[in-house]
Each structure stands twice: as structure tokens, then as C-alpha cells.
mmCIF file of C-alpha atoms in Angstrom:
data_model
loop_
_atom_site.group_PDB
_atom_site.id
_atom_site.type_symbol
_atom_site.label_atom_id
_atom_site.label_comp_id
_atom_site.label_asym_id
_atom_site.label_seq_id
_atom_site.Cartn_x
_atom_site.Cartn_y
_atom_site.Cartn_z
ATOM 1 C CA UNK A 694 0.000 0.000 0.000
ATOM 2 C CA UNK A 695 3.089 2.508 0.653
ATOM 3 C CA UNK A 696 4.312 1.801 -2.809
ATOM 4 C CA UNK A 697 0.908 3.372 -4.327
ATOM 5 C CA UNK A 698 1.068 7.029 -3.469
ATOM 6 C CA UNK A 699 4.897 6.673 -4.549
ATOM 7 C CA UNK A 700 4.609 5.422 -7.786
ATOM 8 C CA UNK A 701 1.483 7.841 -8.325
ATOM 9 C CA UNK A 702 3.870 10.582 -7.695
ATOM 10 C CA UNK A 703 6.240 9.085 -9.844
ATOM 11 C CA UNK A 704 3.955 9.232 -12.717
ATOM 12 C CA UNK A 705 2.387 12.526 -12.250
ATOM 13 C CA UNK A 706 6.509 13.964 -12.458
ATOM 14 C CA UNK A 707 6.664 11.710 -15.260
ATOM 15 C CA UNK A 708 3.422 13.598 -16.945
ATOM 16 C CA UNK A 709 5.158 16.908 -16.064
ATOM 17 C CA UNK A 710 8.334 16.309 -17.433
ATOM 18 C CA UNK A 711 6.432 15.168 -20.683
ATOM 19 C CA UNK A 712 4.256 18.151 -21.306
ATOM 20 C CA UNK A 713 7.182 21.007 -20.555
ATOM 21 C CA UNK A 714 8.840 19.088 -23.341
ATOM 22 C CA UNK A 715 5.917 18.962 -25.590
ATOM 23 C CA UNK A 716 5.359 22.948 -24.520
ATOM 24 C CA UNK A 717 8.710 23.510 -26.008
ATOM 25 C CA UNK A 718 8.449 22.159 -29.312
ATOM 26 C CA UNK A 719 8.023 23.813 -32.292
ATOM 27 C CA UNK A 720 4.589 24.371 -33.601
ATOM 28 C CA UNK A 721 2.802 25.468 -36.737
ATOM 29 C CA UNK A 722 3.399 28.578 -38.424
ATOM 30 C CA UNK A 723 0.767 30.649 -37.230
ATOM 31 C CA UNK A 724 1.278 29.468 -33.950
ATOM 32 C CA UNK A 725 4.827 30.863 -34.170
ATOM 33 C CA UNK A 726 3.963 34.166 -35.254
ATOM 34 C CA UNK A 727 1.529 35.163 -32.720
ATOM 35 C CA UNK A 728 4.042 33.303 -30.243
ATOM 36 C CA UNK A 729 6.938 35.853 -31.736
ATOM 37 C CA UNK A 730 4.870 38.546 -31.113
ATOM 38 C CA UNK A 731 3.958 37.585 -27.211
ATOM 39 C CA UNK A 732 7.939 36.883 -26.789
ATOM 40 C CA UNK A 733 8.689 40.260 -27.938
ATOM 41 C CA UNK A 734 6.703 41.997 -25.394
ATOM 42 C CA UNK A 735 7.567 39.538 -22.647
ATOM 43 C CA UNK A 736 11.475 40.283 -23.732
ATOM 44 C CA UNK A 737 10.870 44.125 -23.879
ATOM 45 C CA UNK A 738 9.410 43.386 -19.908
ATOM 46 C CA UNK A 739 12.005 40.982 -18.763
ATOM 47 C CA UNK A 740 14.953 43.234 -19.946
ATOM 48 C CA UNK A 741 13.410 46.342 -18.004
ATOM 49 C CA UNK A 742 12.868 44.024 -14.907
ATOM 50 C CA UNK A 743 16.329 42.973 -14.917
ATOM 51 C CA UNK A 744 17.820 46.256 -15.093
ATOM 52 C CA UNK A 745 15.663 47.525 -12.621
ATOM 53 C CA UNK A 746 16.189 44.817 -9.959
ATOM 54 C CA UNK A 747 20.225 43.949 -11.045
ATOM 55 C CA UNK A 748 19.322 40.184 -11.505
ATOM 56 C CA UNK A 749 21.086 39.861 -15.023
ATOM 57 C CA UNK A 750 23.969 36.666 -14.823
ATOM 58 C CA UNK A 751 26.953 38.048 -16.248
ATOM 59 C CA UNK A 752 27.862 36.263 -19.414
ATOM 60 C CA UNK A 753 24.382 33.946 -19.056
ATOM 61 C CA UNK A 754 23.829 32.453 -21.772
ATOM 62 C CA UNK A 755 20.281 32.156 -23.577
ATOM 63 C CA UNK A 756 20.386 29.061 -25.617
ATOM 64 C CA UNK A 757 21.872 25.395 -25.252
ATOM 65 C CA UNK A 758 23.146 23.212 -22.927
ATOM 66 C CA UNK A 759 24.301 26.163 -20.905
ATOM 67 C CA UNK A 760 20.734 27.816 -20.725
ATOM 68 C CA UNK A 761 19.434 24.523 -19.636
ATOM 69 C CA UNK A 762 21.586 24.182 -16.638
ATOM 70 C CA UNK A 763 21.166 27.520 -15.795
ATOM 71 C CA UNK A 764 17.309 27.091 -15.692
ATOM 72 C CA UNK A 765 17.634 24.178 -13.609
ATOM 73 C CA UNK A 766 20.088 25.532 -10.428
ATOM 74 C CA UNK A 767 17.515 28.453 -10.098
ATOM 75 C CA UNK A 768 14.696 25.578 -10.429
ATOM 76 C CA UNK A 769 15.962 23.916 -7.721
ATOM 77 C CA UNK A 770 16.917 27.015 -5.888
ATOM 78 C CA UNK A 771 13.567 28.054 -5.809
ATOM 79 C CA UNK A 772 12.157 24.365 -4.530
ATOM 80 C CA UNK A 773 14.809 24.033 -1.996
ATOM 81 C CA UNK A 774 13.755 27.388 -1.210
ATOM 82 C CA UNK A 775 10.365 26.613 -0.186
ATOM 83 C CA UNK A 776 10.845 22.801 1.300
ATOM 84 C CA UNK A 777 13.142 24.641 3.668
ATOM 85 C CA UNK A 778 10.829 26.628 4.974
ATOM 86 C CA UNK A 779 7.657 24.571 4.789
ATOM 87 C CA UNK A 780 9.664 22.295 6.878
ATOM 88 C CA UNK A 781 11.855 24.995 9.152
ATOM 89 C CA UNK A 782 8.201 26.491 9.577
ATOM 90 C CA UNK A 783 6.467 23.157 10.752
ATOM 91 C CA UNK A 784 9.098 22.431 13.396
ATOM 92 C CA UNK A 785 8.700 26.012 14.502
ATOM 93 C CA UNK A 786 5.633 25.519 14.868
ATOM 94 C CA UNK A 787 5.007 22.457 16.163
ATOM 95 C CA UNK A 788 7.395 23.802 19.306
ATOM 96 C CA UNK A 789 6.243 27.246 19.548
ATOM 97 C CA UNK A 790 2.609 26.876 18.660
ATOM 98 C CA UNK A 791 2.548 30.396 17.782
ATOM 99 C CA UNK A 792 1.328 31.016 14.463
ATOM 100 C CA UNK A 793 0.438 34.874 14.294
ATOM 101 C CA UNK A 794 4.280 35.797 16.430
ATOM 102 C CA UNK A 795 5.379 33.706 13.982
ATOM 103 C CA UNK A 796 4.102 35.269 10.730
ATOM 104 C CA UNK A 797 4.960 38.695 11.908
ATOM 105 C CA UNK A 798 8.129 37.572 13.267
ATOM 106 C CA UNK A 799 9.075 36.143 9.540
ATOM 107 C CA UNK A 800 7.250 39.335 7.774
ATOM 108 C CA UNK A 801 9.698 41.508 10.028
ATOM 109 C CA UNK A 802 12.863 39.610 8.243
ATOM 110 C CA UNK A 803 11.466 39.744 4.891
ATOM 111 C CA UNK A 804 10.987 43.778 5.655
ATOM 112 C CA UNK A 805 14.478 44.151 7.206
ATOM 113 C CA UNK A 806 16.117 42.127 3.642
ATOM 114 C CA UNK A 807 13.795 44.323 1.555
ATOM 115 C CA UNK A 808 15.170 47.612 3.311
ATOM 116 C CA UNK A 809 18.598 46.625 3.228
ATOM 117 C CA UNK A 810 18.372 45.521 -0.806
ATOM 118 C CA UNK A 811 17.050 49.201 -1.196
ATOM 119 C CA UNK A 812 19.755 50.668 1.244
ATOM 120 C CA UNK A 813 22.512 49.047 -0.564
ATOM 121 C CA UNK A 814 21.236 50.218 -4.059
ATOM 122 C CA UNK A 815 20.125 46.493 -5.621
ATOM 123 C CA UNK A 816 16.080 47.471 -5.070
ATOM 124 C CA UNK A 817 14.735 50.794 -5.864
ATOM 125 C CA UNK A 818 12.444 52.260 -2.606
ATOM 126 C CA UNK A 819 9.671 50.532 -1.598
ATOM 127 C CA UNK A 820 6.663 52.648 -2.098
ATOM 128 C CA UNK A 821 4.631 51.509 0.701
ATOM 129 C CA UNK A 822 2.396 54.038 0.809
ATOM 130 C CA UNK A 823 1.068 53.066 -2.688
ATOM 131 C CA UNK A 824 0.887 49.223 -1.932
ATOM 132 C CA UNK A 825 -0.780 48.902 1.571
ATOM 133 C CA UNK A 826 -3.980 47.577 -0.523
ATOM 134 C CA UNK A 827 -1.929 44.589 -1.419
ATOM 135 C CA UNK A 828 -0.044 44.701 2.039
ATOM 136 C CA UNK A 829 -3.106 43.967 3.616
ATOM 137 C CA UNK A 830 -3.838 41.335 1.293
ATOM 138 C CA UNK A 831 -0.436 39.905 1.580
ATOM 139 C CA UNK A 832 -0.621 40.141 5.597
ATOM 140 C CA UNK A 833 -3.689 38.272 5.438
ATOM 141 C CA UNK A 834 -2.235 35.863 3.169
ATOM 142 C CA UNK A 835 0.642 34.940 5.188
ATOM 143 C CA UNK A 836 -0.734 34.859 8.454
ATOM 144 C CA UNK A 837 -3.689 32.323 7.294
ATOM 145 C CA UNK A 838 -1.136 30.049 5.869
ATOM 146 C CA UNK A 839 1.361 29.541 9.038
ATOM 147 C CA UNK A 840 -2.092 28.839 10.904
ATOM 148 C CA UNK A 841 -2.955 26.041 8.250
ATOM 149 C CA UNK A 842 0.337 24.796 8.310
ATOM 150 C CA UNK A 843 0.989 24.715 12.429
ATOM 151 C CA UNK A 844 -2.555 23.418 12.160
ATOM 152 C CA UNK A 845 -2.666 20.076 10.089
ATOM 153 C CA UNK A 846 -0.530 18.539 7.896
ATOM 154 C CA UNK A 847 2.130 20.438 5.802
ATOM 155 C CA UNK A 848 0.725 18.258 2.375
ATOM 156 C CA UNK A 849 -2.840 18.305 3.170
ATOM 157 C CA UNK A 850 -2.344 22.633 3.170
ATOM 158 C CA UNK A 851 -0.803 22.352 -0.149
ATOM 159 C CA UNK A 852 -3.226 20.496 -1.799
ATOM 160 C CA UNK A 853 -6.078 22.679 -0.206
ATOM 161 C CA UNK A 854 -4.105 25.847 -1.321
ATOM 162 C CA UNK A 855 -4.202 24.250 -5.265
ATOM 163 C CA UNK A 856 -7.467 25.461 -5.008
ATOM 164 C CA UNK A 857 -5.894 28.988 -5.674
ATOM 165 C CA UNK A 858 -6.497 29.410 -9.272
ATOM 166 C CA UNK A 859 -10.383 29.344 -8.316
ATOM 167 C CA UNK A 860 -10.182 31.924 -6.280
ATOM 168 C CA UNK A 861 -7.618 34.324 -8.082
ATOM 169 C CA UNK A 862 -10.380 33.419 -11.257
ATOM 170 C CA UNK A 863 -13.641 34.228 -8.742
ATOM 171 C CA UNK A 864 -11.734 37.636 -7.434
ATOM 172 C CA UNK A 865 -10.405 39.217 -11.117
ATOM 173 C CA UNK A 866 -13.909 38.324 -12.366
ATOM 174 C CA UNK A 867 -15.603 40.372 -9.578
ATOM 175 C CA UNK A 868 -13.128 42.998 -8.783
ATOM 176 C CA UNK A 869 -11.894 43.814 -11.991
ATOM 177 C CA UNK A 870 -14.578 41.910 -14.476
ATOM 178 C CA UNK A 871 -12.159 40.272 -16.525
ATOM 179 C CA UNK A 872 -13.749 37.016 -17.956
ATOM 180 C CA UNK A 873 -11.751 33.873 -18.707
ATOM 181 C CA UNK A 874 -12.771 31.501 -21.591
ATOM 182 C CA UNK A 875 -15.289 29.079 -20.827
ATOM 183 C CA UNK A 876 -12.378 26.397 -21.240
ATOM 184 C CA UNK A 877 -10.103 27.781 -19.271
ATOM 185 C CA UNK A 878 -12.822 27.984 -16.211
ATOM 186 C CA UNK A 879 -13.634 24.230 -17.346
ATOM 187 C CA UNK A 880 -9.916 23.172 -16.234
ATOM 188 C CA UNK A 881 -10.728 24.008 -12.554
ATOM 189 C CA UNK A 882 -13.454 21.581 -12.578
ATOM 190 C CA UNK A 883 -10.674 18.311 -11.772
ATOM 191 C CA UNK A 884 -9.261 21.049 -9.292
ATOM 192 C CA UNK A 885 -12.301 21.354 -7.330
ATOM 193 C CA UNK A 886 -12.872 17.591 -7.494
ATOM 194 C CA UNK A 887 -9.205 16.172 -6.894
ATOM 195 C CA UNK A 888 -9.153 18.405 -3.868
ATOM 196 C CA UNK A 889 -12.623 17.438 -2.561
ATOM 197 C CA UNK A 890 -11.396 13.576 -2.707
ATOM 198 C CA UNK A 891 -8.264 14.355 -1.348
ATOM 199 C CA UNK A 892 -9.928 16.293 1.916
ATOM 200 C CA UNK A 893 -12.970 13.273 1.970
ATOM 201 C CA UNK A 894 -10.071 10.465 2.638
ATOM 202 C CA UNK A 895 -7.796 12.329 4.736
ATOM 203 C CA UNK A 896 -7.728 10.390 8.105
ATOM 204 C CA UNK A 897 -6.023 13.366 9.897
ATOM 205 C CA UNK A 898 -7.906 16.644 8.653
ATOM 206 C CA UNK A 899 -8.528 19.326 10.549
ATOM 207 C CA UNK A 900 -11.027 21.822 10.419
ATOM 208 C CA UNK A 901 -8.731 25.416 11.539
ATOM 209 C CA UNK A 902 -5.849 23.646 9.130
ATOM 210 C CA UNK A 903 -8.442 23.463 6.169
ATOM 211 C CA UNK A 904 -10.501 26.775 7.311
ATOM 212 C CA UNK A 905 -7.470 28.560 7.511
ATOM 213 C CA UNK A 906 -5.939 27.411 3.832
ATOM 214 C CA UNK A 907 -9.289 28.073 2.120
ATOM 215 C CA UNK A 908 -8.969 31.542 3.787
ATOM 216 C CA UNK A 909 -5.446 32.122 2.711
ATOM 217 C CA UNK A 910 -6.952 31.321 -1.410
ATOM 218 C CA UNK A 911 -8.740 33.972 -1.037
ATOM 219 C CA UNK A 912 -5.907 36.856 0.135
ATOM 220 C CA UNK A 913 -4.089 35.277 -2.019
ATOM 221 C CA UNK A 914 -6.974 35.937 -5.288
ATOM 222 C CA UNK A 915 -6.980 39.544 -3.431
ATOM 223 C CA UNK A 916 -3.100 39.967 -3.795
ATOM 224 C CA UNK A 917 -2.387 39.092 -7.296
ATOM 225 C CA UNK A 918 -5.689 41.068 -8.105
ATOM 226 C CA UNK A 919 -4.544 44.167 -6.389
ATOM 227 C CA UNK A 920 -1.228 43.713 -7.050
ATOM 228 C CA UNK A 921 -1.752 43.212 -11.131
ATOM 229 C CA UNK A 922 -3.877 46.895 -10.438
ATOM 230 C CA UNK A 923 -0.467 48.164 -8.465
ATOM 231 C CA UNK A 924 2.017 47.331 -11.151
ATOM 232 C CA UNK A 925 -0.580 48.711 -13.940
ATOM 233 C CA UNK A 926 -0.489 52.122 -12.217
ATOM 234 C CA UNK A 927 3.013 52.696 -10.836
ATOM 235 C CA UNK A 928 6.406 52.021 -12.244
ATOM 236 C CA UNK A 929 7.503 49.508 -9.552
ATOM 237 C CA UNK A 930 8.286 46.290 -10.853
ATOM 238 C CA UNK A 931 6.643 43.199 -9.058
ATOM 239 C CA UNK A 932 9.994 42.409 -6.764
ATOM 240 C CA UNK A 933 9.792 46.278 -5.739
ATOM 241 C CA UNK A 934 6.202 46.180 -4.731
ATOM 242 C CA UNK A 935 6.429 42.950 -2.686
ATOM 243 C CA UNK A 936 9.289 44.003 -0.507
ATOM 244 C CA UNK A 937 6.987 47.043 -0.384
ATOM 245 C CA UNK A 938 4.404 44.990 0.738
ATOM 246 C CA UNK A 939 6.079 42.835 3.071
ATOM 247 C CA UNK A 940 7.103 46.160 5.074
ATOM 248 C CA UNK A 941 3.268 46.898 4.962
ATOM 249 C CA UNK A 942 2.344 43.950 6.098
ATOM 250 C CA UNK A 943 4.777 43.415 8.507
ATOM 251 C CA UNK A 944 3.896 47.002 10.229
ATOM 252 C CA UNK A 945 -0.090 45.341 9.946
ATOM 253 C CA UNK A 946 0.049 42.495 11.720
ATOM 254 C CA UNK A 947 2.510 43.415 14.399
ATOM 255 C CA UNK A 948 -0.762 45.034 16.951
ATOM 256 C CA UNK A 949 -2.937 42.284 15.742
ATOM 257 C CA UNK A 950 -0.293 39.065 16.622
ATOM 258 C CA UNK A 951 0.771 40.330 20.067
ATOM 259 C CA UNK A 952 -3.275 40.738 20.592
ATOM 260 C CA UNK A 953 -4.105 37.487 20.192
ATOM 261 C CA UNK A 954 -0.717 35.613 21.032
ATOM 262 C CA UNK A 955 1.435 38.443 23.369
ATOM 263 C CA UNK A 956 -0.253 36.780 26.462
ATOM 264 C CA UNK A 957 1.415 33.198 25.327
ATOM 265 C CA UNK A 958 5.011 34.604 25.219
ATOM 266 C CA UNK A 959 5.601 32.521 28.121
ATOM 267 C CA UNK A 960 6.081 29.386 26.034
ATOM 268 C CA UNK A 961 9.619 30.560 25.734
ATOM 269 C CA UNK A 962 10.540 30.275 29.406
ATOM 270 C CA UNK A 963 11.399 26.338 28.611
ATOM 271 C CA UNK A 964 12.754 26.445 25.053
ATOM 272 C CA UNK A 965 16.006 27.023 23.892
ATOM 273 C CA UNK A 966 15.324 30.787 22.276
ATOM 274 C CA UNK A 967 18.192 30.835 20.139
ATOM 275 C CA UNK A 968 17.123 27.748 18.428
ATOM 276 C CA UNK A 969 13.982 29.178 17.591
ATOM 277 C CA UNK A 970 14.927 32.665 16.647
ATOM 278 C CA UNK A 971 17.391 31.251 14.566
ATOM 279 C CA UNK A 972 14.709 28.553 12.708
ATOM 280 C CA UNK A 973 12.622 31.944 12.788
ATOM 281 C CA UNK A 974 14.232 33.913 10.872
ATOM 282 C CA UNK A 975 15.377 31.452 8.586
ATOM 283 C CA UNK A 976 11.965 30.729 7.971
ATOM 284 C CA UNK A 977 11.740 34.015 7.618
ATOM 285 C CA UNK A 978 14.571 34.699 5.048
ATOM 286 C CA UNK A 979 14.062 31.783 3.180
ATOM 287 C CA UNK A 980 10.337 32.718 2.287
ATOM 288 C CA UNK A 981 11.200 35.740 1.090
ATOM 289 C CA UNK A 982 14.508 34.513 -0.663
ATOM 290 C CA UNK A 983 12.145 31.927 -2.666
ATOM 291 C CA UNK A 984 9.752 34.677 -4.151
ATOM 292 C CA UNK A 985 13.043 36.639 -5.295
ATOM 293 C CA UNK A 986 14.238 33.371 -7.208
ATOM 294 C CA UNK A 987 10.880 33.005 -8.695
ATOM 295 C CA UNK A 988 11.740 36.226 -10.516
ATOM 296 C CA UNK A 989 14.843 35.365 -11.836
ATOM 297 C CA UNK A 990 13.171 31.892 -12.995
ATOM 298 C CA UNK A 991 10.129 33.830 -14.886
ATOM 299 C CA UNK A 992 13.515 36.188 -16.342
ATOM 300 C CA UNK A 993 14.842 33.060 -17.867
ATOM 301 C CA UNK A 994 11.844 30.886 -19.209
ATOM 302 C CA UNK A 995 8.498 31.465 -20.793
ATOM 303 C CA UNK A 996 5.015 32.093 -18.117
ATOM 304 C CA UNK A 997 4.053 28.650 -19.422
ATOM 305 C CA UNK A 998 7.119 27.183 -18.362
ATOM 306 C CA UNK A 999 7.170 28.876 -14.719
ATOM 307 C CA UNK A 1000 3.723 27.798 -14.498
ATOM 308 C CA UNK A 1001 4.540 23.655 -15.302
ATOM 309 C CA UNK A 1002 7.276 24.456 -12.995
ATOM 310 C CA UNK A 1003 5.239 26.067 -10.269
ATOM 311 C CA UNK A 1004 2.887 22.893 -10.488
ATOM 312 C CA UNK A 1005 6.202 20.514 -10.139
ATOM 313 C CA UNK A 1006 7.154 22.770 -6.994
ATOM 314 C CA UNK A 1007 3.588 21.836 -5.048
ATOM 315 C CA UNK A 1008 4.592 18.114 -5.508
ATOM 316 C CA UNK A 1009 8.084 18.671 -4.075
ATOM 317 C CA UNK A 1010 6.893 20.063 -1.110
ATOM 318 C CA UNK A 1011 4.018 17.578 -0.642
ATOM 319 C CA UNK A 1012 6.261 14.773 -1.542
ATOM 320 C CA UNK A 1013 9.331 16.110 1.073
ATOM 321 C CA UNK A 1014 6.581 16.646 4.135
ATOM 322 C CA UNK A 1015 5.701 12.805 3.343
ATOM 323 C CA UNK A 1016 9.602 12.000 3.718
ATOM 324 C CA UNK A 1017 11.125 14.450 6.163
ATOM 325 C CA UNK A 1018 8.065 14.985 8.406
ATOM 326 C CA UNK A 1019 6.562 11.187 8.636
ATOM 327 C CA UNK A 1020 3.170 12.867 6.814
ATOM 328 C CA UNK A 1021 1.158 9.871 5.509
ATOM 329 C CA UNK A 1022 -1.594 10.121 2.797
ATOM 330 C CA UNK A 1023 -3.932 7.391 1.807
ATOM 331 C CA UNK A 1024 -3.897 6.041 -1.965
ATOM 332 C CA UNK A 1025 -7.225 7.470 -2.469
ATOM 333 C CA UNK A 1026 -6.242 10.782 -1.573
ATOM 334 C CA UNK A 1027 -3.172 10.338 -3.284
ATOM 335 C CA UNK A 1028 -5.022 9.859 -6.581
ATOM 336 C CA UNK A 1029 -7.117 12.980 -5.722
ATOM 337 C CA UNK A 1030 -3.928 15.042 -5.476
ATOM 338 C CA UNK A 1031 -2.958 13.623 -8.575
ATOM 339 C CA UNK A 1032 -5.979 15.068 -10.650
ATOM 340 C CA UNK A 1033 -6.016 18.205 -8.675
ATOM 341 C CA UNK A 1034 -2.393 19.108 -9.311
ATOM 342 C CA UNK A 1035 -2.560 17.882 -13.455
ATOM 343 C CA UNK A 1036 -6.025 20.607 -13.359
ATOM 344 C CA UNK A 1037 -3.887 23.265 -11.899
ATOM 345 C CA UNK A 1038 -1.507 22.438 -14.885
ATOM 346 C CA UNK A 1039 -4.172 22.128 -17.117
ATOM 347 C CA UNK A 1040 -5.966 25.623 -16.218
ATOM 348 C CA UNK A 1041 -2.416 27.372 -16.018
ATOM 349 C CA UNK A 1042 -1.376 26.101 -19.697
ATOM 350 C CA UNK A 1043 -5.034 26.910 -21.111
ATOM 351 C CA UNK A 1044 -4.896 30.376 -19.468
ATOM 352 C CA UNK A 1045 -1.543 31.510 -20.972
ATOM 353 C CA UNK A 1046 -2.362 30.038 -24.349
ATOM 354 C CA UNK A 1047 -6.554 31.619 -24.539
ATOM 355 C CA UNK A 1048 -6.446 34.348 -22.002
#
């Protein structure tokens, strides 16, 4: 039975792998012009984000062998990235049992390495002022997902928070009335139902852990609606406005965590502190560190790409909780998973190609 959910997972990489190489192959002619056309706007963007934020490799190159390897060490950058703080977060967690101290306390380091990129000269200044919209939506965001996570189990958030594209779909529909094409909204149907299978066969769910993950979909809808409004009007590019937002967010929640949790401090008395301010604000650094990387990833690849990639990253994390933290999953949830994770695919593919 504990062979299942691993050769499932095997299989769904395999089906990854597969369709990022068939996303790379040439196509028909008209398919490559209006494909030229996209690059050349996406290159004109890239080139200006690079400048702007100093990410550009010396001497990178763009094509070959060399490009590929590139692509891959920020790849796995960015998913050792976030396993190390899914996991550095859980153990935090699981000894703290702190959740808003220790979203703030993780916000705080992301603000201090946003300040210091901008002090230095690598960042332009982050215009808070202009972001706290997406600031709020960002603290809300964050703080609902270290609840889910000290909650339940670090896989069984994941595959709740796959449920994303539904609500960043719902959100720019409402707030900004942007309609998708029917079968782009159609690839969120295997979403909704993988997920639903996966939650219905979970032996260990928890109701805050779920509750608190569905909540966290929908700050996160709000943030890339708000933020998408952000970038439209200003001239920060989208590293700029989420340090910005991090120092927001950070200055938000700081009242609001030692409200609710400032009374527990206590807890401390009997741990070793250095330990955990140490796992804190690696947490801390390393969730900020991983959104930086997934800018130089989009700088090097197409959004289709990122977005197969992105998909691949949800099954690294849920596949490392299973290892490192002992987190079981039944087959049938397993399989569940499976079809929620190939919809996300499915709806981010069908979304870059029709939108």
C-alpha cells in the first residue's frame, strides 16, 4: 500500500516532465507568429525588470546546454527554497505553537532584507504608501497560511491551497470583471474535485488547518488582483512592490499578533530561544529569498514554463513533508492530489495560451 502514493507521484513527475517538453516544441506557423509577437513583449518586460532589480547573470547564456543548466540551479533554488521553509516552519511551529508571532516575526525579516536591498542600491524604494492595498492582502495571506500549516498537515495545506487558481479566477472576475474563456474555467473543474477527494479520505484533517488554507486562497486571489492593479499604475516592478508589501504587512500584523498571542510569550521560558529565533528567521529569510528566485526563474523561461514548474514545486513540497516529516496520505487521496495538481496544470497552460 506505501508503494501506491509513490509510484502515483512518480507518474504525475513523469506527466510533467512530458508536457514542458511537448510545450517547447516547435509548432505550426501561425502558432509561431503570434508566439513571436507575445515573446517580444515579454522580452521588452524581462529586460526592463532585470535592469531595474540587477538580476542579469553576467555572461548567461540564452540558448543550449548552458541555458538549460542555468534554468535548472535556479529551479531547484527556488524548490529548496520553499521545502526549507515549509519544513523549518512546521518544526517552529510544532514547538512554539505560535502562528500569528510567527508570521509577523518572519514578515519583520522579509521587511528588514527588503530595506537593506534598497539601502545598498540592488532594489529601488519601496513605495509603501502606494501598496498597503496589497499589504493587507499579503498580511492576510501569510498569516492564514502559518495557521494552516501549524494546524494540520504540511501536504494536506498544499493540496487545499491548489485550489488557488479558483479563487484568483472568482476575485479578477468580480473585482476587476475580466472574464476567462469558458475552457479555461472548465480546467478548474478536476481542481475542485481532486481536492474534494483528497480532503474526503484524509484520516487526519482538521477543520482550523483546512478553514485557515481556504482563507489564505482567497488573500491570495486579493493579492495578485490588487497587485496586477499596483504594477498597472506605478512604475515599480513586481519584486519592488512585494518588498513594499512585506514592510506593509509586517507594520499590519505586528498590533494584531501580540493581541491574540502576546499573552502566550511565556512558552519561551522552557525552550532554547536561540534555536527558535534562529529557525525563525530562517523561515523568515528563506520565504522571502524563494519569491526573489521566482523572478529570476520567470527572467529566464516562458510564463508557461514557470507555471509547469510552479505545479512541479507543489509536488516537491508535498512529496518532502511525506519523507522528512513522517506525513502519511492514503492512496485514495493520493489519486485525488494527482488530478487536482494535473487541473492546476491544465488551467495554467489553457490560461496563458486563450487568455
Amino acid at each position: 500500500v506505501r508503494q501506491q502514493p509513490a509510484l502515483t507521484m512518480r507518474l504525475l513527475l513523469l506527466f510533467l516532465t512530458c508536457t514542458t517538453h511537448a510545450l517547447e516544441q516547435p509548432r505550426g506557423k501561425a502558432t509561431k507568429a503570434i508566439r513571436t509577437t507575445k515573446a517580444d513583449v515579454e522580452a521588452v518586460a524581462i529586460t526592463q525588470a532585470l535592469q531595474n532589480i540587477k538580476l542579469k547573470v553576467t555572461g548567461g547564456a540564452t540558448t543550449g546546454l548552458a541555458h538549460r543548466l542555468e534554468v535548472g540551479v535556479f529551479f531547484g533554488g527556488w524548490y529548496a527554497l520553499n521545502i526549507y521553509y515549509n519544513i523549518i516552519n512546521k518544526k517552529v511551529l510544532k514547538t512554539v505553537g505560535l502562528p500569528w508571532l510567527v508570521s509577523w516575526a518572519q514578515l519583520v525579516v522579509g521587511a528588514l532584507y527588503a530595506l537593506v536591498g534598497w539601502g545598498i542600491g540592488r532594489t529601488g524604494q519601496p513605495a509603501v504608501r502606494d501598496a498597503w492595498p496589497v499589504a493587507v492582502a499579503h498580511c492576510g495571506q501569510q498569516v492564514t497560511t502559518v495557521i494552516s500549516l501549524g494546524a494540520g498537515a504540511v501536504s494536506m495545506t498544499h493540496v487545499v491551497k491548489a485550489l488557488e487558481p479558483l479563487f484568483s479566477a472568482a476575485v479578477n472576475a468580480v473585482v476587476r470583471g475580466e472574464i476567462l474563456p469558458l475552457p479555461v474555467y472548465a480546467a478548474l473543474i478536476p481542481v475542485v474535485g481532486g481536492v474534494a477527494v483528497a480532503i474526503a479520505t484524509d484520516l487526519s484533517f482538521n477543520p482550523l488547518s483546512f478553514s485557515a488554507a481556504m482563507t489564505s486562497n482567497l488573500f491570495s486571489g486579493l493579492r495578485a488582483v490588487l497587485s496586477k492593479a499596483n504594477l498597472e499604475r506605478t512604475k515599480q516592478t513586481a519584486p519592488e512592490l512585494f518588498g513594499a508589501a512585506t514592510i506593509g504587512a509586517a507594520g499590519i500584523l505586528a498590533p494584531l499578533a501580540f493581541m491574540v498571542e502576546g499573552s502566550k510569550l511565556s512558552v519561551l521560558d522552557d525552550l532554547d530561544t536561540n534555536r527558535v529565533a534562529l529557525q525563525v528567521v530562517l523561515s523568515g529569510l528563506f520565504h522571502y529569498l524563494n519569491n526573489e528566485v521566482m523572478y529570476m526563474c520567470l527572467a529566464r523561461v516562458n510564463p508557461v514554463t514557470l507555471a509547469v514548474g510552479n505545479t512541479v514545486k507543489r509536488v516537491v513540497i508535498i512529496a518532502a513533508a511525506m519523507v522528512v516529516l513522517g506525513e502519511a496520505m492514503e492512496p485514495v487521496a493520493m489519486v485525488g492530489t494527482t488530478v487536482a495538481i494535473a487541473g492546476v496544470l491544465l488551467y495554467s497552460i489553457l490560461k496563458q495560451r486563450l487568455a
